[in-house]
Amino acid sequence: MIEYPADPPVDQRWNRRRLRSNNEWLLLERLRTAGPASRAQLARDSGLSKPTVSAALAALEQAGLAREAGTVVPDRGRTAVLYEVDPTAGYVLGVDIGRAWLRLAVADLAGTVVAREDVPNRGRSGSAVAEAVLAAAERVTAAAGLGRGDIVEAVVGAPGVFDEQTGRVRYAVNLPGWGRSGLVAGMREGLATSLTLHNDANLAAIGEYACGAGAGSRLFVYILIGTGLGMGVVADGELFRGAHGAAGEIGFLPLLTNPMPPSAPSPVEGAPRRGSLEDAVSGEAVVRGARMLGMSGPLSAKQVFEAAREGVPAAVAAVRQEGERLAHVVAAVSSVLDPDLVVLGGGVGHSADLLQQTVEDTLHRLTPLRPRVTPSSLGDDAVLLGAITTALRSARPKVFDTLTAPPQT
Amino acid sequence: MIEYPADPPVDQRWNRRRLRSNNEWLLLERLRTAGPASRAQLARDSGLSKPTVSAALAALEQAGLAREAGTVVPDRGRTAVLYEVDPTAGYVLGVDIGRAWLRLAVADLAGTVVAREDVPNRGRSGSAVAEAVLAAAERVTAAAGLGRGDIVEAVVGAPGVFDEQTGRVRYAVNLPGWGRSGLVAGMREGLATSLTLHNDANLAAIGEYACGAGAGSRLFVYILIGTGLGMGVVADGELFRGAHGAAGEIGFLPLLTNPMPPSAPSPVEGAPRRGSLEDAVSGEAVVRGARMLGMSGPLSAKQVFEAAREGVPAAVAAVRQEGERLAHVVAAVSSVLDPDLVVLGGGVGHSADLLQQTVEDTLHRLTPLRPRVTPSSLGDDAVLLGAITTALRSARPKVFDTLTAPPQT
DNA sequence: CGCCTTAAGTAAAGATACCTAACTTAATCC
DNA sequence: GGATTAAGTTAGGTATCTTTACTTAAGGCG
């Protein structure tokens, strides 16, 4: 690292000096994904020679990145010493800023959650949310027995599209004041770590892909139906962002769905556009539909679904209509992206079992490109787990670089 | 290559033995993308030392992959010897199977077309097309002064989605008999090279991205509007395929467009589904729209556009309606993918200048996510150039591996 | 119990490909 | 014609990997 210019050219990564480091990284990744293994085992699997593996593992152990993990006695021959990744080499913070709840969790490098806190969030405005996040982050870090410096990376999920250039959040329809500039910068400063803000539907997609119903899918789509309507796309394990990070903002799809009168005009800044798909498919639309079909009294989407489960005809019909509308969304998305799996999540997604049949039947009518459609398996934790997964992705190489860097003079 | 197992594990690519080879590859790529350069220049740019670069270039020249390209006299100092990629180290074949024309071209490794042939194709059925392709490939290869063995890679573009597993083409709506099994295998055998079949809209997208209007776009969408309706998506320079290679089959979008009566029932196998978007937006729909608005006589889409250019009111109105329908397509695609550029190509795309204003105005009404929309710049050659680009991509590493492989005993 | 077999792990020697430093070559400038 | 500058080469040194051969530690067996 010393003999090369400060800003090494691209080719530099191929240089011999990095070969050692690269092999160490590959061995560490192998340990992480394939579990504990002996040095001889690693040598066989990686194609490296035994002496090389021994040397690399000694260096990794020295750096605090790997550790011994017991021994195993083979059928014949000498006892093998197993090694595993040391998950305590670094920690990450995940935050889910939802309309009703703030959820925070600290996880170690293996992804194990070591502390968690859920805080009610209803009614808070932009800057109050940012302050509440900072306070809760402080508490949850302490609860994990950690200090600030132990958090290598923080990832925050929230509605809207964050624009790195202006430092503002766009399309954050359901969180008043969240679009204000400087909020993210403030949080970043307060946490004193690398912090990134992501769209909640995108993180939920990653969460569901990494630890939920989406595992192993080649092209995975997560549709978040709740207060608003969002979508996250994971292609070959990578989040699909689009040119401006706004991929999946399907609230603006001009679709041919069954008739649904627009919501009443609203003076609230940033409320869903009347007549938009978001307005026609989100939770509140289910309520409107049920009212049109004759239900009365104070209603929530949840109550409509419960009534449908009990067989109340108007509720059943309202749910069927919602299923048909959703099928149009799935059909549109499928014809563009060709996913093999669509997961329905969010408030309405919780009742996806009620919707599934209608969605599948309608889909059959609409298009020959029909992906599998299933309900979310992580429920309300999808965003939080996605935030942790995303944070781990950037934290792991960062920790590796830090701990294997040559000692400074 | 000899000391390692036949099927080397993943990590193997990091081994020292491959370091040399990798650096040679990187230097070659640098020569290819940044043009001729001296060895000292390459050393500065790549971060490798002068002796290493000299040795690598000697090996590349020996292998026939690079060659001297004149000299240059700097302001002061010794004359530098320039090197460039040797484009004659291998050739590729690109084929565009269109409804009206077969287009074939042979290009060298630099992408320069060295022979080309266009053959009328109207009225041929599946197996006749395959035979015509083989015969024309034979002729065009000979015209380039090459034999079979010189063609390293062939890429064929055609409508429909090719399924590697069954060996059949699906959704090839406008090419009767093209869905028959074994056609691709037959062509592969007849050409005696590695041959792959790709969707025509996908290849056109790659062509337009690599050498046309899409250059430099982060997320680029090409919409092919002609006999049918297709789309290709290029994200960060890579084609986006979807889980089953059917991404971009937007003929099945359930969209809310202005009214357009479905085409007359057709007994032809595989004709566009009546009432589908494909049926409502493709070239033939423009004709139907014009008839509804009062135009009569034998009409083609081209003629309607020409009439609109001359100001015939019914034609102008028909074109405006087509523009509105297209805007819905662009709006839907944009809300899912968030592209920064949409290029309109194919027969209708040729008249994109007439459509552009309407598309932009309608888009404005529909959504805040508005990508740039421009007409194709390659016209009818987009598919062919995309095929060549795709073929080059796999041919280049293949040629490199072949020519740098250690001599067999 | 000691010896054989087997497999894990280590030590020493050899190979490769890189870097640095110093040199040679070839051009311009004065 | 010599100084200067930059291209390219030669020679020597170093890091990292592989190979080969060895040591260590376990179980099986006569």
XYZ file of C-alpha atoms (C1' of nucleotides) in Angstrom, chain A residues 15-16 39-40 44 50-51 54 76-78 80-81, chain C residues 5-12 16-20:
26
model
C -1.189 -6.467 -8.310
C 0.776 -8.953 -6.400
C -7.339 -25.482 7.178
C -6.894 -28.708 5.188
C -9.009 -28.580 -0.782
C -2.103 -26.039 2.664
C 0.844 -23.824 3.662
C -2.263 -21.888 7.140
C -9.159 -41.723 10.460
C -6.205 -39.481 11.044
C -5.238 -36.494 13.085
C -8.581 -31.116 12.688
C -8.762 -27.635 14.182
C -2.568 -46.250 8.131
C -4.544 -41.942 7.451
C -5.105 -37.229 7.566
C -3.779 -32.488 9.536
C -0.554 -29.385 9.648
C 4.480 -27.419 9.016
C 9.107 -26.584 7.090
C 12.180 -25.967 3.414
C 6.843 -17.128 -10.880
C 5.840 -12.596 -11.656
C 6.256 -8.473 -9.970
C 9.035 -4.105 -8.484
C 13.010 -0.916 -8.155
